[in-house]
Amino acid sequence: MSVVIAGSRAMGPADKFLDQIKLNQHKVEYILVTANQNLNVSPFENAGAKVLIEAEGTMVPHLRAVGFKYATSELVAMTEDFCLPSDNWVESIINAHKKNHAIAIGGPVKRQSGTAGEWALSFCEYARFMPSNNLNVKDLPAVNISFKKTKVTEAYGGVPDEIEEFKMLPFLVDHGASLVWDERIYIYDVNDQPMRRSLPSFFFHGRYFGGMRVKGSGFTTKLIRAFLSPCIPFMQVLRVGKHALSAGYLKYFLRSFVFIFLLSTYWALGEGIGSIMGEGNSKKHWV
């Protein structure tokens, strides 16, 4: 199995992730793909990981695709550098693929600790992928997903230039692929990105999605979507609250409520602008 770790955190993957790479009991190929030119890659190389450094500003979807391209195993698992896999993550993925013919298998994203702002970031990004949910298996988390490489390249006619799960998974399903959700394959979000970076990131993320959703639509449709965008924070808070309650994270939801609403408001502002003006260069600012 190959594990692709994409991202551009200043410190790279969590220290405990580096410990897992060093142990590497299953003889897994680890590939760190980063856009951080200043990252000290020696510890990862010394631990046996392959390190690929892309140009400054390269976005995560492209970093994932680069890692996928250079992965030498048939089974390719993907995560990002703000995540920490559970101790039996690799073994659970291998066993799940042995039992299923699915093209992609994913599992829950959990959080163990953090500030109210860090919990809010986890909830806004991954609430629907937290444990104990009745998940629609047409949707899997990009930070905890594994693919059968040959089946993906057959569907695309090669390695895709970017791996964006919200585009890739529907495409694969439309081409007859099956997806599997496995509760035993879980990963921890240990993101500690400060709110001052998260807020503009959510704005540009929202603008990208807003522009993407109205591409090719008439002005009336764009205007309606922009007009409805102020409803997003309220809908997001309700949706996150439902998933947080199901996952047993209610007290963390209540603690981070204000930050969840704030992040959702920035997203809504971005989506409203994107609905009218298009995505622009928002993707370049999406970190």
PDB file of C-alpha atoms in Angstrom:
ATOM      1  CA  MET A   1       0.000   0.000   0.000  1.00  0.00           C
ATOM      2  CA  SER A   2       1.071   3.588  -0.664  1.00  0.00           C
ATOM      3  CA  VAL A   3       0.094   6.470   1.611  1.00  0.00           C
ATOM      4  CA  VAL A   4       0.019   9.970   0.098  1.00  0.00           C
ATOM      5  CA  ILE A   5       0.287  12.852   2.583  1.00  0.00           C
ATOM      6  CA  ALA A   6      -0.541  16.176   0.925  1.00  0.00           C
ATOM      7  CA  GLY A   7      -0.206  19.672   2.332  1.00  0.00           C
ATOM      8  CA  SER A   8       1.898  22.677   3.187  1.00  0.00           C
ATOM      9  CA  ARG A   9       1.899  23.030   6.969  1.00  0.00           C
ATOM     10  CA  ALA A  10       4.954  24.825   8.336  1.00  0.00           C
ATOM     11  CA  MET A  11       5.925  21.776  10.406  1.00  0.00           C
ATOM     12  CA  GLY A  12       4.685  19.065   8.045  1.00  0.00           C
ATOM     13  CA  PRO A  13       2.697  16.114   9.438  1.00  0.00           C
ATOM     14  CA  ALA A  14       2.179  15.712  13.181  1.00  0.00           C
ATOM     15  CA  ASP A  15       5.123  14.283  15.139  1.00  0.00           C
ATOM     16  CA  LYS A  16       3.124  11.156  15.996  1.00  0.00           C
ATOM     17  CA  PHE A  17       2.561  10.582  12.280  1.00  0.00           C
ATOM     18  CA  LEU A  18       6.320  10.683  11.792  1.00  0.00           C
ATOM     19  CA  ASP A  19       6.627   8.061  14.537  1.00  0.00           C
ATOM     20  CA  GLN A  20       4.198   5.840  12.618  1.00  0.00           C
ATOM     21  CA  ILE A  21       6.264   6.243   9.453  1.00  0.00           C
ATOM     22  CA  LYS A  22       9.392   5.228  11.371  1.00  0.00           C
ATOM     23  CA  LEU A  23       7.727   2.096  12.757  1.00  0.00           C
ATOM     24  CA  ASN A  24       6.067   1.189   9.426  1.00  0.00           C
ATOM     25  CA  GLN A  25       5.288  -2.374  10.506  1.00  0.00           C
ATOM     26  CA  HIS A  26       3.415  -3.074   7.266  1.00  0.00           C
ATOM     27  CA  LYS A  27       6.260  -1.879   4.979  1.00  0.00           C
ATOM     28  CA  VAL A  28       4.047   0.811   3.488  1.00  0.00           C
ATOM     29  CA  GLU A  29       5.299   3.341   0.925  1.00  0.00           C
ATOM     30  CA  TYR A  30       4.842   6.839   2.394  1.00  0.00           C
ATOM     31  CA  ILE A  31       4.868   9.811   0.010  1.00  0.00           C
ATOM     32  CA  LEU A  32       4.858  13.350   1.391  1.00  0.00           C
ATOM     33  CA  VAL A  33       3.900  15.917  -1.267  1.00  0.00           C
ATOM     34  CA  THR A  34       4.289  19.489  -0.094  1.00  0.00           C
ATOM     35  CA  ALA A  35       4.308  23.031  -1.460  1.00  0.00           C
ATOM     36  CA  ASN A  36       6.251  24.314   1.540  1.00  0.00           C
ATOM     37  CA  GLN A  37       9.713  25.177   0.227  1.00  0.00           C
ATOM     38  CA  ASN A  38      11.064  25.707   3.743  1.00  0.00           C
ATOM     39  CA  LEU A  39       9.929  22.419   5.252  1.00  0.00           C
ATOM     40  CA  ASN A  40      12.724  20.399   6.834  1.00  0.00           C
ATOM     41  CA  VAL A  41      12.180  17.138   4.957  1.00  0.00           C
ATOM     42  CA  SER A  42      15.171  15.284   6.439  1.00  0.00           C
ATOM     43  CA  PRO A  43      13.202  13.638   9.283  1.00  0.00           C
ATOM     44  CA  PHE A  44      10.708  12.209   6.781  1.00  0.00           C
ATOM     45  CA  GLU A  45      13.380  11.010   4.374  1.00  0.00           C
ATOM     46  CA  ASN A  46      15.348   9.473   7.248  1.00  0.00           C
ATOM     47  CA  ALA A  47      12.171   7.677   8.339  1.00  0.00           C
ATOM     48  CA  GLY A  48      11.891   6.147   4.862  1.00  0.00           C
ATOM     49  CA  ALA A  49       9.307   8.439   3.306  1.00  0.00           C
ATOM     50  CA  LYS A  50       9.572   9.715  -0.248  1.00  0.00           C
ATOM     51  CA  VAL A  51       9.336  13.540  -0.360  1.00  0.00           C
ATOM     52  CA  LEU A  52       8.108  15.475  -3.403  1.00  0.00           C
ATOM     53  CA  ILE A  53       8.275  19.280  -3.304  1.00  0.00           C
ATOM     54  CA  GLU A  54       6.007  21.179  -5.677  1.00  0.00           C
ATOM     55  CA  ALA A  55       6.008  24.889  -6.540  1.00  0.00           C
ATOM     56  CA  GLU A  56       5.015  27.414  -3.892  1.00  0.00           C
ATOM     57  CA  GLY A  57       1.260  27.967  -3.947  1.00  0.00           C
ATOM     58  CA  THR A  58       0.403  24.580  -5.459  1.00  0.00           C
ATOM     59  CA  MET A  59      -3.024  23.611  -4.173  1.00  0.00           C
ATOM     60  CA  VAL A  60      -3.834  20.394  -2.321  1.00  0.00           C
ATOM     61  CA  PRO A  61      -5.899  18.784  -5.155  1.00  0.00           C
ATOM     62  CA  HIS A  62      -2.795  18.907  -7.388  1.00  0.00           C
ATOM     63  CA  LEU A  63      -0.520  17.699  -4.574  1.00  0.00           C
ATOM     64  CA  ARG A  64      -2.785  14.669  -4.148  1.00  0.00           C
ATOM     65  CA  ALA A  65      -2.637  13.917  -7.877  1.00  0.00           C
ATOM     66  CA  VAL A  66       1.173  14.119  -7.895  1.00  0.00           C
ATOM     67  CA  GLY A  67       1.375  11.652  -5.005  1.00  0.00           C
ATOM     68  CA  PHE A  68      -1.156   9.385  -6.686  1.00  0.00           C
ATOM     69  CA  LYS A  69       0.899   9.422  -9.891  1.00  0.00           C
ATOM     70  CA  TYR A  70       4.143   8.430  -8.159  1.00  0.00           C
ATOM     71  CA  ALA A  71       2.580   5.827  -5.867  1.00  0.00           C
ATOM     72  CA  THR A  72       3.904   2.382  -6.823  1.00  0.00           C
ATOM     73  CA  SER A  73       1.225   0.296  -5.074  1.00  0.00           C
ATOM     74  CA  GLU A  74      -2.164  -0.752  -6.390  1.00  0.00           C
ATOM     75  CA  LEU A  75      -3.791   0.464  -3.184  1.00  0.00           C
ATOM     76  CA  VAL A  76      -3.328   4.210  -2.545  1.00  0.00           C
ATOM     77  CA  ALA A  77      -4.522   5.842   0.675  1.00  0.00           C
ATOM     78  CA  MET A  78      -4.748   9.616   0.948  1.00  0.00           C
ATOM     79  CA  THR A  79      -4.640  12.005   3.850  1.00  0.00           C
ATOM     80  CA  GLU A  80      -3.281  15.469   4.626  1.00  0.00           C
ATOM     81  CA  ASP A  81      -0.563  16.824   6.849  1.00  0.00           C
ATOM     82  CA  PHE A  82      -2.925  18.072   9.566  1.00  0.00           C
ATOM     83  CA  CYS A  83      -4.210  14.553  10.213  1.00  0.00           C
ATOM     84  CA  LEU A  84      -3.042  11.711  12.443  1.00  0.00           C
ATOM     85  CA  PRO A  85      -4.131   8.176  11.499  1.00  0.00           C
ATOM     86  CA  SER A  86      -5.227   5.766  14.213  1.00  0.00           C
ATOM     87  CA  ASP A  87      -2.747   3.042  15.156  1.00  0.00           C
ATOM     88  CA  ASN A  88      -4.540   0.374  13.101  1.00  0.00           C
ATOM     89  CA  TRP A  89      -5.400   2.676  10.170  1.00  0.00           C
ATOM     90  CA  VAL A  90      -3.167   0.938   7.602  1.00  0.00           C
ATOM     91  CA  GLU A  91      -4.228  -2.550   8.649  1.00  0.00           C
ATOM     92  CA  SER A  92      -7.920  -1.583   8.588  1.00  0.00           C
ATOM     93  CA  ILE A  93      -7.619  -0.156   5.061  1.00  0.00           C
ATOM     94  CA  ILE A  94      -5.844  -3.248   3.745  1.00  0.00           C
ATOM     95  CA  ASN A  95      -8.419  -5.589   5.317  1.00  0.00           C
ATOM     96  CA  ALA A  96     -11.332  -3.502   4.031  1.00  0.00           C
ATOM     97  CA  HIS A  97     -10.040  -3.622   0.449  1.00  0.00           C
ATOM     98  CA  LYS A  98      -9.491  -7.377   0.694  1.00  0.00           C
ATOM     99  CA  LYS A  99     -13.162  -7.805   1.593  1.00  0.00           C
ATOM    100  CA  ASN A 100     -14.596  -5.300  -0.896  1.00  0.00           C
ATOM    101  CA  HIS A 101     -14.258  -4.675  -4.601  1.00  0.00           C
ATOM    102  CA  ALA A 102     -15.078  -0.994  -4.130  1.00  0.00           C
ATOM    103  CA  ILE A 103     -12.974   1.526  -6.009  1.00  0.00           C
ATOM    104  CA  ALA A 104     -12.788   3.766  -2.927  1.00  0.00           C
ATOM    105  CA  ILE A 105     -13.170   3.184   0.811  1.00  0.00           C
ATOM    106  CA  GLY A 106     -13.319   5.864   3.494  1.00  0.00           C
ATOM    107  CA  GLY A 107     -13.993   6.217   7.200  1.00  0.00           C
ATOM    108  CA  PRO A 108     -14.637   8.682  10.028  1.00  0.00           C
ATOM    109  CA  VAL A 109     -12.730  11.827  10.906  1.00  0.00           C
ATOM    110  CA  LYS A 110     -12.475  12.372  14.670  1.00  0.00           C
ATOM    111  CA  ARG A 111     -11.041  15.038  16.953  1.00  0.00           C
ATOM    112  CA  GLN A 112      -9.711  14.464  20.471  1.00  0.00           C
ATOM    113  CA  SER A 113      -8.732  17.918  21.729  1.00  0.00           C
ATOM    114  CA  GLY A 114      -8.239  21.535  20.734  1.00  0.00           C
ATOM    115  CA  THR A 115      -9.438  25.087  21.239  1.00  0.00           C
ATOM    116  CA  ALA A 116     -12.983  26.191  20.467  1.00  0.00           C
ATOM    117  CA  GLY A 117     -11.768  27.588  17.144  1.00  0.00           C
ATOM    118  CA  GLU A 118     -10.010  24.339  16.230  1.00  0.00           C
ATOM    119  CA  TRP A 119     -13.131  22.322  17.028  1.00  0.00           C
ATOM    120  CA  ALA A 120     -15.172  24.742  14.906  1.00  0.00           C
ATOM    121  CA  LEU A 121     -12.823  24.208  11.978  1.00  0.00           C
ATOM    122  CA  SER A 122     -13.180  20.420  12.324  1.00  0.00           C
ATOM    123  CA  PHE A 123     -16.960  20.666  12.549  1.00  0.00           C
ATOM    124  CA  CYS A 124     -17.301  22.934   9.506  1.00  0.00           C
ATOM    125  CA  GLU A 125     -15.043  20.726   7.401  1.00  0.00           C
ATOM    126  CA  TYR A 126     -15.863  17.207   8.588  1.00  0.00           C
ATOM    127  CA  ALA A 127     -19.030  17.087  10.720  1.00  0.00           C
ATOM    128  CA  ARG A 128     -20.780  14.853   8.176  1.00  0.00           C
ATOM    129  CA  PHE A 129     -17.855  12.413   8.364  1.00  0.00           C
ATOM    130  CA  MET A 130     -17.704  12.114  12.127  1.00  0.00           C
ATOM    131  CA  PRO A 131     -18.478   8.694  13.663  1.00  0.00           C
ATOM    132  CA  SER A 132     -21.928   7.197  14.269  1.00  0.00           C
ATOM    133  CA  ASN A 133     -23.609   8.794  11.287  1.00  0.00           C
ATOM    134  CA  ASN A 134     -25.792   7.184   8.652  1.00  0.00           C
ATOM    135  CA  LEU A 135     -23.564   8.282   5.808  1.00  0.00           C
ATOM    136  CA  ASN A 136     -24.502   8.403   2.156  1.00  0.00           C
ATOM    137  CA  VAL A 137     -21.658   6.412   0.605  1.00  0.00           C
ATOM    138  CA  LYS A 138     -21.582   8.688  -2.421  1.00  0.00           C
ATOM    139  CA  ASP A 139     -19.547  11.011  -0.225  1.00  0.00           C
ATOM    140  CA  LEU A 140     -16.247  10.176   1.509  1.00  0.00           C
ATOM    141  CA  PRO A 141     -13.689  12.441   3.257  1.00  0.00           C
ATOM    142  CA  ALA A 142     -10.693  13.451   1.165  1.00  0.00           C
ATOM    143  CA  VAL A 143      -8.433  13.195   4.238  1.00  0.00           C
ATOM    144  CA  ASN A 144      -9.381   9.569   4.900  1.00  0.00           C
ATOM    145  CA  ILE A 145      -9.918   7.785   1.615  1.00  0.00           C
ATOM    146  CA  SER A 146      -8.166   4.986  -0.247  1.00  0.00           C
ATOM    147  CA  PHE A 147      -8.382   4.021  -3.921  1.00  0.00           C
ATOM    148  CA  LYS A 148      -7.640   1.075  -6.124  1.00  0.00           C
ATOM    149  CA  LYS A 149      -5.268   2.856  -8.483  1.00  0.00           C
ATOM    150  CA  THR A 150      -5.856   0.773 -11.603  1.00  0.00           C
ATOM    151  CA  LYS A 151      -9.629   1.258 -11.434  1.00  0.00           C
ATOM    152  CA  VAL A 152      -9.250   5.027 -11.083  1.00  0.00           C
ATOM    153  CA  THR A 153      -6.849   5.323 -14.012  1.00  0.00           C
ATOM    154  CA  GLU A 154      -9.121   3.112 -16.139  1.00  0.00           C
ATOM    155  CA  ALA A 155     -12.101   5.390 -15.412  1.00  0.00           C
ATOM    156  CA  TYR A 156     -10.132   8.563 -16.208  1.00  0.00           C
ATOM    157  CA  GLY A 157      -7.934   7.165 -18.949  1.00  0.00           C
ATOM    158  CA  GLY A 158      -4.887   8.029 -16.838  1.00  0.00           C
ATOM    159  CA  VAL A 159      -4.040   9.896 -13.651  1.00  0.00           C
ATOM    160  CA  PRO A 160      -6.263  12.973 -13.173  1.00  0.00           C
ATOM    161  CA  ASP A 161      -4.519  16.355 -13.039  1.00  0.00           C
ATOM    162  CA  GLU A 162      -6.258  17.138  -9.752  1.00  0.00           C
ATOM    163  CA  ILE A 163      -8.005  15.001  -7.183  1.00  0.00           C
ATOM    164  CA  GLU A 164     -11.007  16.877  -5.810  1.00  0.00           C
ATOM    165  CA  GLU A 165     -13.268  14.409  -4.037  1.00  0.00           C
ATOM    166  CA  PHE A 166     -16.455  16.443  -4.660  1.00  0.00           C
ATOM    167  CA  LYS A 167     -15.844  16.043  -8.403  1.00  0.00           C
ATOM    168  CA  MET A 168     -14.035  12.693  -8.473  1.00  0.00           C
ATOM    169  CA  LEU A 169     -16.437  10.547  -6.444  1.00  0.00           C
ATOM    170  CA  PRO A 170     -19.601  11.457  -8.420  1.00  0.00           C
ATOM    171  CA  PHE A 171     -17.646  10.860 -11.632  1.00  0.00           C
ATOM    172  CA  LEU A 172     -16.567   7.386 -10.477  1.00  0.00           C
ATOM    173  CA  VAL A 173     -20.074   6.499  -9.289  1.00  0.00           C
ATOM    174  CA  ASP A 174     -21.547   7.644 -12.621  1.00  0.00           C
ATOM    175  CA  HIS A 175     -19.098   5.254 -14.295  1.00  0.00           C
ATOM    176  CA  GLY A 176     -20.368   2.306 -12.271  1.00  0.00           C
ATOM    177  CA  ALA A 177     -17.905   2.352  -9.358  1.00  0.00           C
ATOM    178  CA  SER A 178     -18.960   1.466  -5.830  1.00  0.00           C
ATOM    179  CA  LEU A 179     -17.862   3.231  -2.649  1.00  0.00           C
ATOM    180  CA  VAL A 180     -17.643   1.827   0.888  1.00  0.00           C
ATOM    181  CA  TRP A 181     -17.784   3.474   4.331  1.00  0.00           C
ATOM    182  CA  ASP A 182     -15.979   1.585   7.103  1.00  0.00           C
ATOM    183  CA  GLU A 183     -16.216   2.840  10.711  1.00  0.00           C
ATOM    184  CA  ARG A 184     -13.033   0.954  11.646  1.00  0.00           C
ATOM    185  CA  ILE A 185     -10.908   3.161   9.385  1.00  0.00           C
ATOM    186  CA  TYR A 186     -10.631   6.396  11.317  1.00  0.00           C
ATOM    187  CA  ILE A 187      -8.285   9.321  11.442  1.00  0.00           C
ATOM    188  CA  TYR A 188      -7.847  12.306  13.756  1.00  0.00           C
ATOM    189  CA  ASP A 189      -7.998  15.946  12.691  1.00  0.00           C
ATOM    190  CA  VAL A 190      -5.227  17.709  14.627  1.00  0.00           C
ATOM    191  CA  ASN A 191      -5.426  20.949  12.647  1.00  0.00           C
ATOM    192  CA  ASP A 192      -4.287  23.920  14.732  1.00  0.00           C
ATOM    193  CA  GLN A 193      -4.595  26.586  12.035  1.00  0.00           C
ATOM    194  CA  PRO A 194      -5.339  29.983  13.658  1.00  0.00           C
ATOM    195  CA  MET A 195      -8.687  31.618  13.010  1.00  0.00           C
ATOM    196  CA  ARG A 196      -7.004  34.555  11.241  1.00  0.00           C
ATOM    197  CA  ARG A 197      -6.002  32.122   8.461  1.00  0.00           C
ATOM    198  CA  SER A 198      -9.149  30.007   8.562  1.00  0.00           C
ATOM    199  CA  LEU A 199     -11.554  32.894   7.961  1.00  0.00           C
ATOM    200  CA  PRO A 200     -10.086  34.094   4.625  1.00  0.00           C
ATOM    201  CA  SER A 201      -9.595  30.462   3.604  1.00  0.00           C
ATOM    202  CA  PHE A 202     -13.315  29.831   4.097  1.00  0.00           C
ATOM    203  CA  PHE A 203     -14.158  32.985   2.148  1.00  0.00           C
ATOM    204  CA  PHE A 204     -12.121  31.916  -0.873  1.00  0.00           C
ATOM    205  CA  HIS A 205     -13.308  28.311  -0.540  1.00  0.00           C
ATOM    206  CA  GLY A 206     -16.893  29.587  -0.575  1.00  0.00           C
ATOM    207  CA  ARG A 207     -16.254  31.819  -3.571  1.00  0.00           C
ATOM    208  CA  TYR A 208     -14.706  28.915  -5.478  1.00  0.00           C
ATOM    209  CA  PHE A 209     -17.742  26.720  -4.836  1.00  0.00           C
ATOM    210  CA  GLY A 210     -20.172  29.566  -5.532  1.00  0.00           C
ATOM    211  CA  GLY A 211     -18.561  30.292  -8.879  1.00  0.00           C
ATOM    212  CA  MET A 212     -18.315  26.610  -9.751  1.00  0.00           C
ATOM    213  CA  ARG A 213     -21.985  25.967  -8.987  1.00  0.00           C
ATOM    214  CA  VAL A 214     -23.299  28.720 -11.283  1.00  0.00           C
ATOM    215  CA  LYS A 215     -20.870  28.189 -14.142  1.00  0.00           C
ATOM    216  CA  GLY A 216     -22.883  28.245 -17.376  1.00  0.00           C
ATOM    217  CA  SER A 217     -26.041  29.480 -15.613  1.00  0.00           C
ATOM    218  CA  GLY A 218     -28.032  32.569 -16.526  1.00  0.00           C
ATOM    219  CA  PHE A 219     -27.915  35.830 -14.581  1.00  0.00           C
ATOM    220  CA  THR A 220     -31.256  35.143 -12.869  1.00  0.00           C
ATOM    221  CA  THR A 221     -29.947  31.870 -11.394  1.00  0.00           C
ATOM    222  CA  LYS A 222     -26.776  33.590 -10.228  1.00  0.00           C
ATOM    223  CA  LEU A 223     -28.787  36.369  -8.605  1.00  0.00           C
ATOM    224  CA  ILE A 224     -31.067  33.902  -6.788  1.00  0.00           C
ATOM    225  CA  ARG A 225     -28.113  31.930  -5.420  1.00  0.00           C
ATOM    226  CA  ALA A 226     -26.431  35.134  -4.267  1.00  0.00           C
ATOM    227  CA  PHE A 227     -29.667  36.299  -2.645  1.00  0.00           C
ATOM    228  CA  LEU A 228     -30.013  32.988  -0.742  1.00  0.00           C
ATOM    229  CA  SER A 229     -26.380  32.834   0.434  1.00  0.00           C
ATOM    230  CA  PRO A 230     -27.090  34.662   3.769  1.00  0.00           C
ATOM    231  CA  CYS A 231     -29.100  31.586   4.790  1.00  0.00           C
ATOM    232  CA  ILE A 232     -25.975  29.406   4.689  1.00  0.00           C
ATOM    233  CA  PRO A 233     -24.659  30.119   8.228  1.00  0.00           C
ATOM    234  CA  PHE A 234     -27.975  29.165   9.817  1.00  0.00           C
ATOM    235  CA  MET A 235     -28.298  26.001   7.727  1.00  0.00           C
ATOM    236  CA  GLN A 236     -24.661  25.056   8.414  1.00  0.00           C
ATOM    237  CA  VAL A 237     -25.023  25.466  12.186  1.00  0.00           C
ATOM    238  CA  LEU A 238     -28.109  23.241  12.196  1.00  0.00           C
ATOM    239  CA  ARG A 239     -26.401  20.618  10.036  1.00  0.00           C
ATOM    240  CA  VAL A 240     -23.247  20.616  12.163  1.00  0.00           C
ATOM    241  CA  GLY A 241     -25.292  20.422  15.358  1.00  0.00           C
ATOM    242  CA  LYS A 242     -27.126  17.334  14.114  1.00  0.00           C
ATOM    243  CA  HIS A 243     -23.897  15.523  13.267  1.00  0.00           C
ATOM    244  CA  ALA A 244     -22.158  16.657  16.466  1.00  0.00           C
ATOM    245  CA  LEU A 245     -25.020  15.257  18.540  1.00  0.00           C
ATOM    246  CA  SER A 246     -24.896  11.962  16.630  1.00  0.00           C
ATOM    247  CA  ALA A 247     -21.131  11.688  17.149  1.00  0.00           C
ATOM    248  CA  GLY A 248     -21.294  12.467  20.865  1.00  0.00           C
ATOM    249  CA  TYR A 249     -19.570  15.850  20.456  1.00  0.00           C
ATOM    250  CA  LEU A 250     -22.422  18.070  21.674  1.00  0.00           C
ATOM    251  CA  LYS A 251     -20.404  19.853  24.384  1.00  0.00           C
ATOM    252  CA  TYR A 252     -17.686  20.728  21.854  1.00  0.00           C
ATOM    253  CA  PHE A 253     -20.317  21.987  19.435  1.00  0.00           C
ATOM    254  CA  LEU A 254     -21.781  24.282  22.093  1.00  0.00           C
ATOM    255  CA  ARG A 255     -18.303  25.489  23.046  1.00  0.00           C
ATOM    256  CA  SER A 256     -17.387  26.335  19.460  1.00  0.00           C
ATOM    257  CA  PHE A 257     -20.829  27.578  18.325  1.00  0.00           C
ATOM    258  CA  VAL A 258     -19.760  31.212  17.771  1.00  0.00           C
ATOM    259  CA  PHE A 259     -16.740  30.203  15.686  1.00  0.00           C
ATOM    260  CA  ILE A 260     -18.823  27.782  13.605  1.00  0.00           C
ATOM    261  CA  PHE A 261     -21.227  30.604  12.790  1.00  0.00           C
ATOM    262  CA  LEU A 262     -18.336  32.966  12.012  1.00  0.00           C
ATOM    263  CA  LEU A 263     -16.613  30.504   9.644  1.00  0.00           C
ATOM    264  CA  SER A 264     -19.936  29.780   7.940  1.00  0.00           C
ATOM    265  CA  THR A 265     -20.573  33.519   7.517  1.00  0.00           C
ATOM    266  CA  TYR A 266     -17.245  33.975   5.728  1.00  0.00           C
ATOM    267  CA  TRP A 267     -18.089  31.001   3.496  1.00  0.00           C
ATOM    268  CA  ALA A 268     -21.523  32.492   2.743  1.00  0.00           C
ATOM    269  CA  LEU A 269     -19.981  35.853   1.853  1.00  0.00           C
ATOM    270  CA  GLY A 270     -17.585  34.133  -0.516  1.00  0.00           C
ATOM    271  CA  GLU A 271     -20.308  32.015  -2.077  1.00  0.00           C
ATOM    272  CA  GLY A 272     -22.522  35.050  -2.611  1.00  0.00           C
ATOM    273  CA  ILE A 273     -19.740  36.941  -4.379  1.00  0.00           C
ATOM    274  CA  GLY A 274     -18.790  33.848  -6.378  1.00  0.00           C
ATOM    275  CA  SER A 275     -22.397  33.400  -7.487  1.00  0.00           C
ATOM    276  CA  ILE A 276     -22.390  36.870  -9.072  1.00  0.00           C
ATOM    277  CA  MET A 277     -18.765  37.401 -10.102  1.00  0.00           C
ATOM    278  CA  GLY A 278     -17.526  33.830 -10.589  1.00  0.00           C
ATOM    279  CA  GLU A 279     -14.691  32.037  -8.810  1.00  0.00           C
ATOM    280  CA  GLY A 280     -11.992  34.427 -10.072  1.00  0.00           C
ATOM    281  CA  ASN A 281      -8.596  33.463  -8.699  1.00  0.00           C
ATOM    282  CA  SER A 282     -10.073  32.295  -5.381  1.00  0.00           C
ATOM    283  CA  LYS A 283      -8.563  28.839  -5.695  1.00  0.00           C
ATOM    284  CA  LYS A 284      -5.059  30.317  -5.461  1.00  0.00           C
ATOM    285  CA  HIS A 285      -5.917  31.721  -2.040  1.00  0.00           C
ATOM    286  CA  TRP A 286      -7.613  28.578  -0.757  1.00  0.00           C
ATOM    287  CA  VAL A 287      -5.240  27.169   1.887  1.00  0.00           C
TER     288      VAL A 287
END
